[in-house]
Coordinates of C-alpha atoms and ligand atoms in Angstrom, one line a residue:
M1 CA -14.5 -53.2 51.0
T2 CA -14.9 -53.1 47.3
T3 CA -13.3 -49.7 46.4
P4 CA -13.6 -48.7 42.8
A5 CA -10.1 -48.8 41.3
L6 CA -9.3 -46.0 38.9
L7 CA -5.7 -46.5 37.9
P8 CA -4.1 -43.7 35.9
L9 CA -2.6 -46.2 33.5
S10 CA -1.8 -44.6 30.2
G11 CA -4.6 -42.1 30.9
R12 CA -7.3 -44.6 30.2
R13 CA -10.1 -45.2 32.8
I14 CA -10.1 -48.8 34.0
P15 CA -13.5 -50.1 34.7
T16 CA -14.5 -50.8 38.3
L17 CA -13.0 -54.2 39.4
S18 CA -15.3 -57.0 40.2
P19 CA -15.7 -58.0 43.8
G20 CA -13.6 -61.1 43.1
A21 CA -10.6 -59.1 42.0
A22 CA -10.8 -56.9 45.1
S23 CA -9.7 -59.9 47.2
F24 CA -6.1 -59.8 45.7
P25 CA -4.6 -56.5 46.8
H26 CA -0.9 -57.8 46.8
H27 CA -1.3 -58.9 43.2
R28 CA -2.5 -55.4 42.2
A29 CA 0.5 -53.8 44.0
T30 CA 3.0 -56.1 42.2
L31 CA 1.4 -55.3 38.9
R32 CA 1.8 -51.5 39.5
L33 CA 5.5 -52.0 40.4
S34 CA 6.3 -54.0 37.3
E35 CA 4.4 -51.5 35.1
K36 CA 6.5 -48.7 36.5
F37 CA 9.7 -50.7 35.9
I38 CA 8.7 -51.3 32.2
L39 CA 8.0 -47.6 31.8
L40 CA 11.4 -46.7 33.2
L41 CA 13.0 -49.2 30.8
I42 CA 11.3 -47.8 27.8
L43 CA 12.2 -44.2 28.8
S44 CA 15.9 -45.0 29.3
A45 CA 16.0 -46.9 26.0
F46 CA 14.5 -43.9 24.2
I47 CA 17.0 -41.4 25.7
T48 CA 19.9 -43.7 24.7
L49 CA 18.5 -43.8 21.2
C50 CA 18.2 -40.1 20.9
F51 CA 21.7 -39.6 22.2
G52 CA 23.0 -42.2 19.7
A53 CA 21.1 -40.6 16.9
F54 CA 22.5 -37.2 17.7
F55 CA 26.1 -38.4 17.4
F56 CA 25.9 -41.1 14.7
L57 CA 23.2 -40.1 12.2
P58 CA 24.6 -38.5 8.9
D59 CA 25.4 -34.8 9.0
N60 CA 22.7 -32.8 7.2
S61 CA 25.1 -29.9 6.5
K62 CA 26.7 -32.1 3.8
H63 CA 23.4 -32.3 1.9
K64 CA 21.8 -29.9 -0.5
R65 CA 18.1 -29.3 0.1
F66 CA 15.9 -29.6 -3.0
D67 CA 12.5 -28.2 -2.5
L68 CA 10.2 -30.2 -4.7
G69 CA 7.1 -28.6 -3.4
L70 CA 5.7 -31.7 -1.7
E71 CA 8.7 -32.8 0.5
D72 CA 12.3 -32.1 1.0
V73 CA 14.7 -34.6 -0.7
L74 CA 18.2 -35.0 0.5
I75 CA 20.9 -35.4 -2.1
P76 CA 24.6 -35.4 -1.3
H77 CA 26.7 -32.7 -2.9
S78 CA 29.3 -35.3 -3.7
A79 CA 30.8 -38.4 -2.1
P80 CA 33.1 -37.3 0.8
S81 CA 36.8 -37.3 -0.3
P82 CA 39.0 -40.0 1.3
P83 CA 41.1 -38.3 4.1
D84 CA 44.5 -39.4 2.7
H85 CA 43.9 -37.6 -0.6
K86 CA 42.9 -34.3 0.9
P87 CA 44.0 -34.2 4.6
Q88 CA 43.4 -30.5 5.1
R89 CA 39.8 -30.7 3.8
G90 CA 39.3 -33.7 6.1
R91 CA 40.4 -31.7 9.2
D92 CA 38.2 -28.8 8.1
L93 CA 35.2 -31.1 7.9
M94 CA 35.8 -32.5 11.4
E95 CA 36.1 -29.0 12.8
E96 CA 33.0 -28.0 11.0
E97 CA 31.1 -31.0 12.5
E98 CA 32.4 -30.2 15.9
S99 CA 31.3 -26.6 15.9
L100 CA 27.9 -27.7 14.5
R101 CA 27.5 -30.1 17.4
D102 CA 28.4 -27.4 19.9
K103 CA 25.8 -25.1 18.4
I104 CA 23.1 -27.9 18.5
R105 CA 24.1 -28.6 22.1
V106 CA 23.8 -24.9 23.1
D107 CA 20.4 -24.5 21.3
H108 CA 19.2 -27.7 22.9
E109 CA 20.2 -26.5 26.4
R110 CA 18.6 -23.1 25.9
A111 CA 15.3 -24.8 24.7
L112 CA 15.3 -27.1 27.8
Q113 CA 15.9 -24.1 30.1
E114 CA 13.1 -22.2 28.5
A115 CA 10.8 -25.1 28.8
K116 CA 11.7 -25.5 32.5
E117 CA 11.0 -21.9 33.2
K118 CA 7.6 -22.1 31.5
L119 CA 6.7 -25.1 33.6
R120 CA 7.5 -23.1 36.7
K121 CA 5.0 -20.4 35.7
S122 CA 1.4 -20.4 37.0
R123 CA -1.5 -21.0 34.6
D124 CA -2.5 -17.3 34.8
E125 CA 1.0 -16.1 34.1
L126 CA 1.2 -18.4 31.0
R127 CA -2.2 -17.2 29.8
A128 CA -1.1 -13.5 30.1
E129 CA 2.1 -14.3 28.2
I130 CA 0.1 -16.0 25.4
Q131 CA -2.2 -13.0 25.2
T132 CA 0.7 -10.5 25.0
E133 CA 2.2 -12.6 22.2
K134 CA -1.1 -12.8 20.3
S135 CA -1.6 -9.0 20.4
K136 CA 2.0 -8.5 19.3
V137 CA 1.4 -10.6 16.2
V138 CA -1.9 -8.8 15.4
E139 CA -0.1 -5.4 15.8
D140 CA 2.8 -6.6 13.5
L141 CA 0.3 -7.7 10.9
K142 CA -1.5 -4.3 11.0
K143 CA 1.8 -2.5 10.7
K144 CA 2.8 -4.7 7.7
K145 CA -0.5 -3.7 6.1
E146 CA -0.1 0.0 6.8
V147 CA 3.5 0.4 5.8
P148 CA 3.4 0.7 2.0
K149 CA 6.3 -0.7 0.0
P150 CA 8.6 2.2 -1.0
L151 CA 8.6 2.9 -4.7
P152 CA 11.8 3.7 -6.6
P153 CA 12.7 7.4 -6.6
V154 CA 12.3 9.1 -10.0
P155 CA 13.0 12.7 -11.0
M156 CA 9.9 14.7 -9.9
P157 CA 8.6 16.5 -12.9
K158 CA 8.3 20.3 -12.6
V159 CA 5.3 21.2 -10.5
V160 CA 4.4 24.8 -11.2
G161 CA 1.4 27.0 -10.7
V162 CA -0.6 24.8 -8.4
N163 CA -2.2 27.5 -6.4
D164 CA -3.0 31.2 -6.3
G165 CA -4.1 32.4 -9.8
D166 CA -5.8 35.3 -8.1
P167 CA -7.4 37.5 -10.9
V168 CA -6.6 41.2 -10.7
E169 CA -10.1 42.3 -11.7
P170 CA -12.4 42.5 -8.6
D171 CA -15.5 41.4 -10.4
V172 CA -13.7 38.3 -11.7
K173 CA -12.4 37.6 -8.2
E174 CA -15.9 37.8 -6.9
K175 CA -17.1 35.2 -9.5
R176 CA -14.2 33.0 -8.5
D177 CA -15.1 33.3 -4.9
K178 CA -18.7 32.3 -5.7
I179 CA -17.4 29.1 -7.5
R180 CA -15.3 28.3 -4.4
E181 CA -18.4 28.7 -2.3
M182 CA -20.3 26.3 -4.6
M183 CA -17.5 23.8 -4.2
K184 CA -17.7 24.1 -0.5
H185 CA -21.5 23.5 -0.5
A186 CA -21.1 20.4 -2.7
W187 CA -18.2 19.1 -0.6
D188 CA -19.8 19.9 2.8
S189 CA -23.1 18.3 1.8
Y190 CA -21.3 15.1 0.7
R191 CA -19.2 15.2 3.9
Q192 CA -22.3 15.4 6.0
Y193 CA -24.7 13.0 4.2
G194 CA -22.6 10.7 1.9
W195 CA -19.2 10.5 3.4
G196 CA -17.3 7.4 2.1
H197 CA -20.1 6.5 -0.4
N198 CA -19.2 7.1 -4.0
E199 CA -21.7 9.9 -4.6
L200 CA -24.4 11.8 -2.9
K201 CA -28.2 11.9 -3.2
P202 CA -28.7 15.6 -2.3
L203 CA -32.4 15.4 -1.8
A204 CA -32.7 12.1 0.0
K205 CA -29.5 13.3 1.9
K206 CA -27.8 9.9 1.7
G207 CA -25.0 8.1 -0.2
H208 CA -25.4 7.0 -3.8
S209 CA -23.6 4.7 -6.2
T210 CA -23.8 3.3 -9.7
N211 CA -22.6 0.1 -11.3
I212 CA -19.5 1.7 -12.6
F213 CA -18.1 1.6 -9.1
G214 CA -19.3 -1.9 -8.5
N215 CA -21.6 -0.9 -5.6
S216 CA -18.8 -0.8 -3.1
Q217 CA -18.0 2.3 -1.0
M218 CA -14.9 3.6 -2.6
G219 CA -15.4 7.3 -1.8
A220 CA -15.4 8.3 -5.5
T221 CA -16.3 11.9 -4.7
I222 CA -13.4 12.2 -2.3
V223 CA -10.9 11.0 -4.8
D224 CA -12.4 13.0 -7.7
A225 CA -12.6 16.2 -5.7
L226 CA -9.1 16.3 -4.1
D227 CA -7.2 18.3 -6.7
S228 CA -10.0 20.8 -7.1
L229 CA -10.0 21.4 -3.3
Y230 CA -6.2 21.8 -3.5
M231 CA -6.3 24.3 -6.3
M232 CA -9.1 26.3 -4.6
G233 CA -7.1 26.5 -1.4
L234 CA -9.6 24.4 0.6
H235 CA -6.8 22.7 2.5
D236 CA -8.7 21.6 5.6
E237 CA -11.1 19.8 3.3
F238 CA -8.2 18.3 1.3
K239 CA -6.7 17.0 4.6
D240 CA -10.0 15.5 5.6
G241 CA -10.2 13.6 2.3
Q242 CA -6.6 12.5 2.6
E243 CA -7.3 11.0 6.0
W244 CA -10.2 9.1 4.7
I245 CA -8.1 7.7 1.9
E246 CA -5.3 6.7 4.2
Q247 CA -7.6 4.9 6.6
N248 CA -10.4 3.6 4.4
L249 CA -9.6 3.3 0.7
D250 CA -9.1 -0.4 0.2
F251 CA -9.1 -2.1 -3.2
S252 CA -9.3 -5.7 -1.9
V253 CA -13.0 -5.7 -2.4
N254 CA -15.3 -8.1 -4.2
A255 CA -16.5 -5.4 -6.6
E256 CA -16.8 -5.4 -10.4
V257 CA -15.8 -2.0 -11.6
S258 CA -15.5 -0.1 -14.9
V259 CA -11.8 -0.1 -15.9
F260 CA -12.2 3.2 -17.7
E261 CA -14.1 5.0 -14.9
V262 CA -11.8 3.8 -12.2
N263 CA -8.8 4.8 -14.3
I264 CA -9.9 8.3 -15.1
R265 CA -11.5 9.1 -11.7
F266 CA -9.5 7.1 -9.2
I267 CA -6.0 6.6 -10.7
G268 CA -6.2 10.1 -12.4
G269 CA -7.4 11.7 -9.2
L270 CA -4.9 10.0 -7.0
L271 CA -2.0 10.8 -9.3
A272 CA -3.0 14.4 -9.6
A273 CA -3.3 14.7 -5.8
Y274 CA 0.1 13.2 -5.5
Y275 CA 1.7 15.6 -7.9
L276 CA 0.0 18.6 -6.4
S277 CA 0.6 17.8 -2.7
G278 CA 3.7 15.5 -2.9
Q279 CA 2.0 13.1 -0.4
E280 CA 3.2 9.6 -1.1
V281 CA 0.0 7.9 0.0
F282 CA -1.7 9.0 -3.2
K283 CA 0.9 7.5 -5.4
V284 CA 0.9 4.2 -3.4
K285 CA -2.9 3.9 -3.6
A286 CA -2.8 4.7 -7.3
V287 CA -0.3 1.9 -7.9
Q288 CA -2.2 -0.6 -5.7
L289 CA -5.4 0.1 -7.7
A290 CA -3.6 -0.1 -11.1
E291 CA -2.3 -3.5 -10.1
K292 CA -5.9 -4.6 -9.7
L293 CA -6.9 -3.4 -13.1
L294 CA -4.1 -5.3 -15.0
P295 CA -6.0 -8.6 -15.2
A296 CA -8.6 -6.8 -17.4
F297 CA -5.9 -7.0 -20.2
N298 CA -5.9 -10.8 -20.2
T299 CA -7.8 -11.2 -23.4
P300 CA -6.8 -12.9 -26.6
T301 CA -5.9 -9.5 -28.2
G302 CA -4.8 -7.5 -25.2
I303 CA -7.7 -5.1 -25.7
P304 CA -9.0 -4.9 -22.1
W305 CA -12.4 -5.9 -20.9
A306 CA -14.7 -3.0 -19.9
M307 CA -15.2 -4.4 -16.4
V308 CA -13.0 -6.2 -14.0
N309 CA -13.6 -7.8 -10.6
L310 CA -11.1 -6.2 -8.2
K311 CA -10.8 -9.3 -6.1
S312 CA -11.0 -12.2 -8.6
G313 CA -9.5 -10.3 -11.6
V314 CA -12.3 -11.8 -13.8
G315 CA -13.2 -9.4 -16.7
R316 CA -16.2 -9.1 -19.0
N317 CA -17.8 -6.6 -21.3
W318 CA -21.1 -4.6 -21.0
G319 CA -24.1 -6.6 -22.0
W320 CA -25.3 -3.8 -24.2
A321 CA -22.1 -3.4 -26.3
S322 CA -22.3 -4.5 -29.9
A323 CA -21.2 -8.2 -30.4
G324 CA -19.5 -8.5 -27.0
S325 CA -17.2 -5.6 -27.9
S326 CA -15.0 -3.4 -25.8
I327 CA -15.6 0.4 -26.2
L328 CA -13.1 2.7 -28.0
A329 CA -13.5 5.5 -25.5
E330 CA -12.8 3.1 -22.7
F331 CA -9.8 1.1 -23.8
G332 CA -8.5 4.2 -25.6
T333 CA -8.5 6.3 -22.5
L334 CA -5.9 4.7 -20.4
H335 CA -2.7 6.1 -21.9
M336 CA -2.0 9.2 -19.8
E337 CA -2.4 7.5 -16.5
F338 CA -0.6 4.3 -17.5
V339 CA 2.4 6.2 -18.8
H340 CA 2.6 8.1 -15.5
L341 CA 2.4 4.8 -13.6
T342 CA 5.3 3.4 -15.5
Y343 CA 7.2 6.6 -14.9
L344 CA 6.6 6.5 -11.2
T345 CA 7.1 2.8 -10.5
G346 CA 9.6 1.8 -13.1
N347 CA 7.3 -1.0 -14.0
P348 CA 7.1 -1.3 -17.8
A349 CA 3.9 -3.3 -17.8
Y350 CA 1.6 -0.2 -17.8
Y351 CA 3.3 1.5 -20.7
Q352 CA 3.5 -1.8 -22.7
K353 CA -0.3 -2.5 -22.2
V354 CA -1.3 0.9 -23.7
M355 CA 1.3 0.8 -26.4
H356 CA 0.1 -2.6 -27.4
I357 CA -3.5 -1.2 -27.9
R358 CA -2.1 1.7 -30.0
K359 CA -0.1 -0.7 -32.2
L360 CA -3.1 -3.0 -32.7
L361 CA -5.3 -0.2 -33.7
A362 CA -2.7 1.2 -36.1
K363 CA -2.8 -2.1 -38.0
M364 CA -6.5 -2.2 -38.5
D365 CA -8.5 -1.1 -41.5
R366 CA -10.7 1.8 -40.7
P367 CA -13.9 2.4 -42.7
N368 CA -13.5 5.9 -44.3
G369 CA -10.5 6.4 -42.1
L370 CA -12.9 6.5 -39.1
Y371 CA -12.5 4.5 -35.9
P372 CA -15.7 2.5 -35.0
N373 CA -16.7 2.6 -31.3
Y374 CA -16.8 -1.1 -30.9
L375 CA -13.9 -3.6 -31.0
N376 CA -14.2 -7.3 -30.1
P377 CA -11.4 -8.2 -27.6
R378 CA -11.6 -11.9 -28.5
T379 CA -11.4 -11.6 -32.3
G380 CA -9.8 -8.2 -32.8
R381 CA -12.6 -7.3 -35.2
W382 CA -14.7 -4.1 -35.2
G383 CA -18.3 -4.4 -34.0
Q384 CA -21.0 -2.1 -35.4
H385 CA -19.7 0.7 -37.6
H386 CA -20.7 3.6 -35.4
T387 CA -18.3 6.5 -35.0
S388 CA -18.8 9.3 -32.5
V389 CA -16.8 12.2 -31.0
G390 CA -19.3 12.1 -28.2
G391 CA -20.2 9.1 -25.9
L392 CA -18.3 5.8 -26.7
G393 CA -15.6 7.5 -28.8
D394 CA -14.8 11.0 -27.3
S395 CA -11.8 10.6 -25.1
F396 CA -9.9 8.2 -27.4
Y397 CA -9.2 11.2 -29.7
E398 CA -8.5 13.4 -26.7
Y399 CA -5.9 11.0 -25.3
L400 CA -4.0 10.8 -28.6
L401 CA -3.5 14.6 -28.6
K402 CA -2.7 14.6 -24.8
A403 CA -0.3 11.7 -25.1
W404 CA 1.7 14.0 -27.5
L405 CA 1.4 17.0 -25.2
M406 CA 2.2 15.0 -22.1
S407 CA 5.4 13.6 -23.7
D408 CA 6.6 17.2 -24.2
K409 CA 5.6 16.7 -27.8
T410 CA 8.1 13.8 -28.4
D411 CA 5.4 11.2 -29.0
T412 CA 4.9 12.2 -32.6
E413 CA 3.2 8.8 -33.4
A414 CA 0.4 9.9 -31.2
R415 CA 0.2 13.3 -32.8
K416 CA 0.1 11.8 -36.3
T417 CA -2.7 9.4 -35.3
Y418 CA -4.7 12.3 -33.8
D419 CA -4.2 14.4 -37.0
D420 CA -5.3 11.6 -39.3
A421 CA -8.4 10.8 -37.1
I422 CA -9.4 14.4 -37.0
E423 CA -9.1 14.8 -40.7
A424 CA -11.5 11.9 -41.2
I425 CA -13.9 13.3 -38.6
E426 CA -13.9 16.7 -40.3
R427 CA -14.6 15.1 -43.7
H428 CA -17.4 12.8 -42.6
L429 CA -18.9 14.1 -39.3
I430 CA -18.6 17.9 -39.1
R431 CA -21.3 19.9 -40.9
K432 CA -23.0 23.3 -40.8
S433 CA -26.7 23.4 -40.0
N434 CA -29.1 25.4 -42.1
G435 CA -29.0 28.1 -39.4
G436 CA -25.2 28.3 -39.7
L437 CA -24.2 26.3 -36.6
T438 CA -21.2 24.0 -36.9
F439 CA -22.0 20.6 -35.4
I440 CA -20.4 17.2 -35.1
G441 CA -22.8 14.4 -36.0
E442 CA -22.5 10.7 -35.5
W443 CA -21.7 8.1 -38.3
K444 CA -23.9 5.0 -38.2
N445 CA -23.3 2.4 -40.9
G446 CA -22.6 4.9 -43.7
H447 CA -25.2 7.4 -42.6
L448 CA -24.7 10.7 -40.8
E449 CA -27.0 11.3 -37.8
R450 CA -27.4 15.1 -37.4
K451 CA -27.3 14.9 -33.7
M452 CA -24.7 16.1 -31.2
G453 CA -24.3 15.1 -27.6
H454 CA -23.4 17.3 -24.6
L455 CA -20.4 15.0 -24.3
T456 CA -19.3 16.0 -27.8
C457 CA -19.0 19.6 -26.7
F458 CA -15.6 18.9 -25.1
A459 CA -14.2 18.8 -28.7
G460 CA -14.2 22.6 -29.0
G461 CA -11.5 22.7 -26.3
M462 CA -9.7 19.8 -27.9
F463 CA -9.5 21.4 -31.3
A464 CA -8.2 24.6 -29.7
L465 CA -5.6 22.7 -27.6
G466 CA -4.4 20.8 -30.7
A467 CA -4.3 23.8 -33.0
D468 CA -0.6 24.5 -32.3
G469 CA 1.3 21.8 -33.9
S470 CA -1.4 20.8 -36.5
P471 CA -0.2 19.9 -40.0
D472 CA 0.0 22.2 -42.9
D473 CA -0.1 25.2 -40.6
K474 CA -3.8 24.8 -39.9
A475 CA -3.5 26.2 -36.4
G476 CA -5.9 29.1 -37.3
H477 CA -8.4 26.7 -38.8
Y478 CA -8.5 24.5 -35.7
L479 CA -8.8 27.4 -33.3
Q480 CA -11.7 28.7 -35.4
L481 CA -13.3 25.2 -35.4
G482 CA -13.0 25.2 -31.6
A483 CA -14.7 28.6 -31.5
E484 CA -17.6 27.4 -33.7
I485 CA -18.2 24.3 -31.5
A486 CA -18.1 26.5 -28.4
H487 CA -20.7 28.8 -30.0
T488 CA -23.0 25.8 -31.0
C489 CA -22.8 24.4 -27.5
H490 CA -23.6 27.8 -26.0
E491 CA -26.6 27.9 -28.3
S492 CA -27.8 24.5 -27.0
Y493 CA -27.8 26.1 -23.5
D494 CA -29.3 29.4 -24.6
R495 CA -32.2 27.8 -26.3
T496 CA -33.5 26.2 -23.1
V497 CA -35.7 27.6 -20.3
L498 CA -33.1 26.9 -17.6
K499 CA -30.1 28.1 -19.7
L500 CA -28.6 24.6 -19.1
G501 CA -27.7 22.3 -21.9
P502 CA -29.6 19.1 -22.8
E503 CA -27.9 15.7 -23.1
A504 CA -28.3 15.6 -26.9
F505 CA -29.6 18.1 -29.5
K506 CA -30.6 17.9 -33.1
F507 CA -29.9 19.8 -36.4
D508 CA -32.7 18.3 -38.4
S509 CA -36.1 19.2 -39.9
G510 CA -35.9 22.9 -38.9
L511 CA -34.4 22.0 -35.5
E512 CA -31.3 23.9 -34.4
A513 CA -29.4 22.7 -31.3
V514 CA -32.5 21.6 -29.4
A515 CA -33.5 18.3 -27.9
V516 CA -36.6 16.5 -29.1
R517 CA -36.9 13.3 -27.2
Q518 CA -37.9 13.5 -23.5
N519 CA -35.0 11.3 -22.6
E520 CA -32.5 13.7 -24.1
K521 CA -33.6 16.8 -22.2
Y522 CA -31.8 16.2 -18.9
Y523 CA -28.7 18.0 -17.5
I524 CA -26.7 16.0 -15.1
L525 CA -24.1 18.6 -14.0
R526 CA -21.8 17.7 -16.9
P527 CA -18.7 19.8 -17.6
E528 CA -18.0 19.6 -21.3
V529 CA -19.4 22.9 -22.4
I530 CA -17.6 24.8 -19.6
E531 CA -14.5 22.8 -20.3
T532 CA -14.5 24.2 -23.9
Y533 CA -15.2 27.7 -22.6
W534 CA -12.1 27.5 -20.4
Y535 CA -9.7 26.3 -23.2
M536 CA -11.1 28.9 -25.6
W537 CA -10.6 31.5 -22.9
R538 CA -7.0 30.5 -22.4
F539 CA -6.2 30.6 -26.1
T540 CA -8.1 33.7 -27.1
H541 CA -8.9 35.7 -24.0
D542 CA -12.2 36.6 -25.6
P543 CA -14.4 37.9 -22.7
K544 CA -17.4 36.1 -24.1
Y545 CA -16.1 32.8 -22.8
R546 CA -16.1 34.1 -19.2
Q547 CA -19.5 35.6 -19.8
W548 CA -20.9 32.3 -21.0
G549 CA -19.2 30.4 -18.2
W550 CA -20.8 32.8 -15.7
E551 CA -24.3 32.3 -17.2
A552 CA -23.8 28.5 -16.8
A553 CA -22.6 28.9 -13.2
Q554 CA -25.6 31.1 -12.3
A555 CA -28.0 28.6 -13.9
I556 CA -26.5 25.7 -12.0
D557 CA -26.6 27.6 -8.7
K558 CA -30.3 28.6 -9.4
Y559 CA -31.7 25.4 -10.7
C560 CA -29.5 22.6 -9.4
R561 CA -28.6 23.8 -5.9
V562 CA -30.6 22.3 -3.1
S563 CA -30.0 22.3 0.7
G564 CA -28.2 18.9 0.5
G565 CA -25.9 19.7 -2.4
F566 CA -26.4 20.0 -6.2
S567 CA -28.6 17.8 -8.3
G568 CA -29.1 17.1 -12.0
V569 CA -32.4 18.2 -13.5
K570 CA -34.7 16.0 -15.7
D571 CA -35.9 18.6 -18.2
V572 CA -34.0 21.8 -19.1
Y573 CA -37.0 23.1 -21.1
S574 CA -39.4 23.0 -18.2
S575 CA -39.7 26.0 -15.9
N576 CA -40.7 23.6 -13.1
P577 CA -37.9 21.0 -13.4
T578 CA -37.7 17.8 -11.3
Y579 CA -34.4 16.7 -9.9
D580 CA -32.6 13.4 -10.6
D581 CA -31.3 13.5 -7.0
V582 CA -27.6 12.7 -7.9
Q583 CA -24.6 14.8 -7.2
Q584 CA -22.2 13.3 -9.7
S585 CA -18.5 13.1 -8.6
F586 CA -17.4 14.8 -11.9
F587 CA -19.3 17.9 -10.8
L588 CA -16.6 18.5 -8.2
A589 CA -13.8 17.1 -10.3
E590 CA -14.5 18.9 -13.6
T591 CA -17.5 21.3 -13.7
L592 CA -16.5 23.4 -10.7
K593 CA -12.7 23.1 -11.5
Y594 CA -13.1 24.4 -15.0
L595 CA -15.3 27.2 -13.8
Y596 CA -12.7 28.1 -11.1
L597 CA -9.9 28.1 -13.7
L598 CA -12.0 30.2 -16.0
F599 CA -12.1 33.0 -13.4
S600 CA -8.4 32.5 -12.4
S601 CA -5.4 34.0 -14.0
D602 CA -3.4 31.9 -16.5
D603 CA -0.6 31.2 -14.1
L604 CA -2.8 28.7 -12.3
M605 CA -2.1 25.4 -13.9
P606 CA -0.2 26.7 -17.0
L607 CA -0.9 24.5 -20.0
E608 CA 2.8 24.3 -20.9
S609 CA 3.4 22.3 -17.7
W610 CA 0.1 20.5 -17.1
V611 CA -2.1 18.2 -19.2
F612 CA -5.6 17.5 -17.8
N613 CA -6.9 14.0 -18.1
T614 CA -10.5 13.4 -19.3
E615 CA -11.8 13.8 -15.8
A616 CA -9.9 17.2 -15.4
H617 CA -7.2 15.7 -13.2
P618 CA -3.9 17.5 -14.1
L619 CA -0.8 15.5 -14.8
P620 CA 2.5 17.1 -15.4
V621 CA 4.3 17.1 -18.7
L622 CA 7.0 14.5 -18.7
H623 CA 10.2 15.6 -20.4
L624 CA 10.7 12.3 -22.2
A625 CA 13.5 13.6 -24.4
N626 CA 15.7 13.3 -21.3
F627 CA 14.2 10.2 -19.8
T628 CA 13.7 6.7 -21.1
L629 CA 10.5 5.0 -20.0
P630 CA 11.1 1.5 -18.8
G631 CA 9.9 -0.8 -21.6
S632 CA 9.8 1.8 -24.2
Q633 CA 12.9 0.6 -26.1
A634 CA 11.5 -2.9 -26.4
Q635 CA 8.4 -1.5 -28.1
R636 CA 10.1 0.4 -30.8
Ligands
DMJ1 C1 -16.6 12.5 -17.3 O1 -16.5 11.4 -16.4 C2 -15.4 12.4 -18.2 O2 -15.2 13.7 -18.8 C3 -15.6 11.4 -19.3 O3 -14.6 11.5 -20.3 C4 -16.9 11.6 -20.0 N1 -17.8 12.5 -19.4 C5 -17.9 12.5 -18.0 C6 -18.7 13.7 -17.5 O4 -19.7 14.1 -18.3

């Protein structure tokens, strides 16, 4: 019979033998026997070799390992000393070798034992074991991700007046309750329709985002709103936001974001939430995010790019900015948050980055003592000579003053830079209109544009805040200037149909604080006018500021409130306005917070202890006279 022979020789299939070969069965059996013999011989030779190698190969313990990246190279420490010269050392070496051999033997036996046990197990048992090990690794990885690295402990600054602030007057209390109700409506709507998105479309009732957040869902409204919720005593909502942040806020995303916006809203918001609540998670997230912003500073001058990709670290500037420039109000509005980051982490990098910007600016020539809004980060030269206390320039001046306040007035360099800048602004940009309204215009290539933006209205509050400590005892003058700006901005509201301020207004050709162009007539829930009312109220207690604030609150509630939240309006001069369908995150961070503070007593967030960043996130005053910031000595 010609049986097909399939011999398991070295695992290879042997082709079916020819009928001729089938007639030599004895020969085949002999072949199998000799093959087995050869195999046995090879195996025993191999075992002998291993055994010999184990005892006679050079001892690795006498070699230093040099990791050259590609492979390990063994280099002897030194030639072994002849035993007759150092007999004790020779004995020591032998003992060392012996104990090493014992250890290897034990390890070897244990490994063999484990292998044997494994072989005894069934396939299913092995599979189950592998599965358990796999899940353990996944769990461990998860835990590693979740458990944040602890940061070094630092003295916690004094945290005072973070809640209550109940006003004694019942009518004021009623107004404050109304503001809290508006906050609840804005938050609940976002919670219901836009949760996790950056912002809310209150009419479409869905999430919204803009390019400043890089179109990734980073929950900007949650982060921006946290401290307002906390101050207003909305603790369940705060907890809800905190949970979202713990579980979802992740910065390892491929998103190109605005360095400035992310700093003022996210880092500022997280730091404030940390200081108010003491919850570590906010500090850890702020630091994680700040790390992602640092590559933006990798420019030839150290002036950061406007945008950075959080994943790749690649930065660039806005296409619309003059000559590829970075923007003064963007790279000049990092100081407060970055000083706090260094304070909390002990990492000098943050502080050094912002101090480098300050030093670089100090060395530059300034046309008429003014700071142009554009600076090229490659060449270190100014772009277009356009100076503004509104958009593109505003918070640069604000942060000079606040750097001084936040340092417990020890950063006198910042105060001096602020004073000099304000002096030039007063000389060249501040004028009185024919109708007697004080306004701050914009300087464009040697020409004053008699136009003021809604954004510029924050300056009233800034002048009042900086009055104390101004040079030549001009405190009264600056408080008066703050009052005049507040009045002008109130007029810009009062001269509209909706009693809400336009984006920009003119003081030209008979026009007094009114918008002309259609694209300047919108109101997008901005805070600056109310912000100035609040500072003026704190410094003067003139009841008109509460009155003006209440007018604005009522107008917002009447014209901007919809069932799905609050929306901006496109034309404040139209009795039948259309909505822009965006609930801006700064409405919850700033507008409603400043209104709430306006109707609270002064012991809520006292200005001696807190400094508000440009997005209204409060940061505590650091007593830097008693504390040296890491990296600060190297700078001086
Ligand atoms: C806010 O994001 C900040 O106040 C910023 O400084 C400029 N203005 C917007 C709101 O109007």
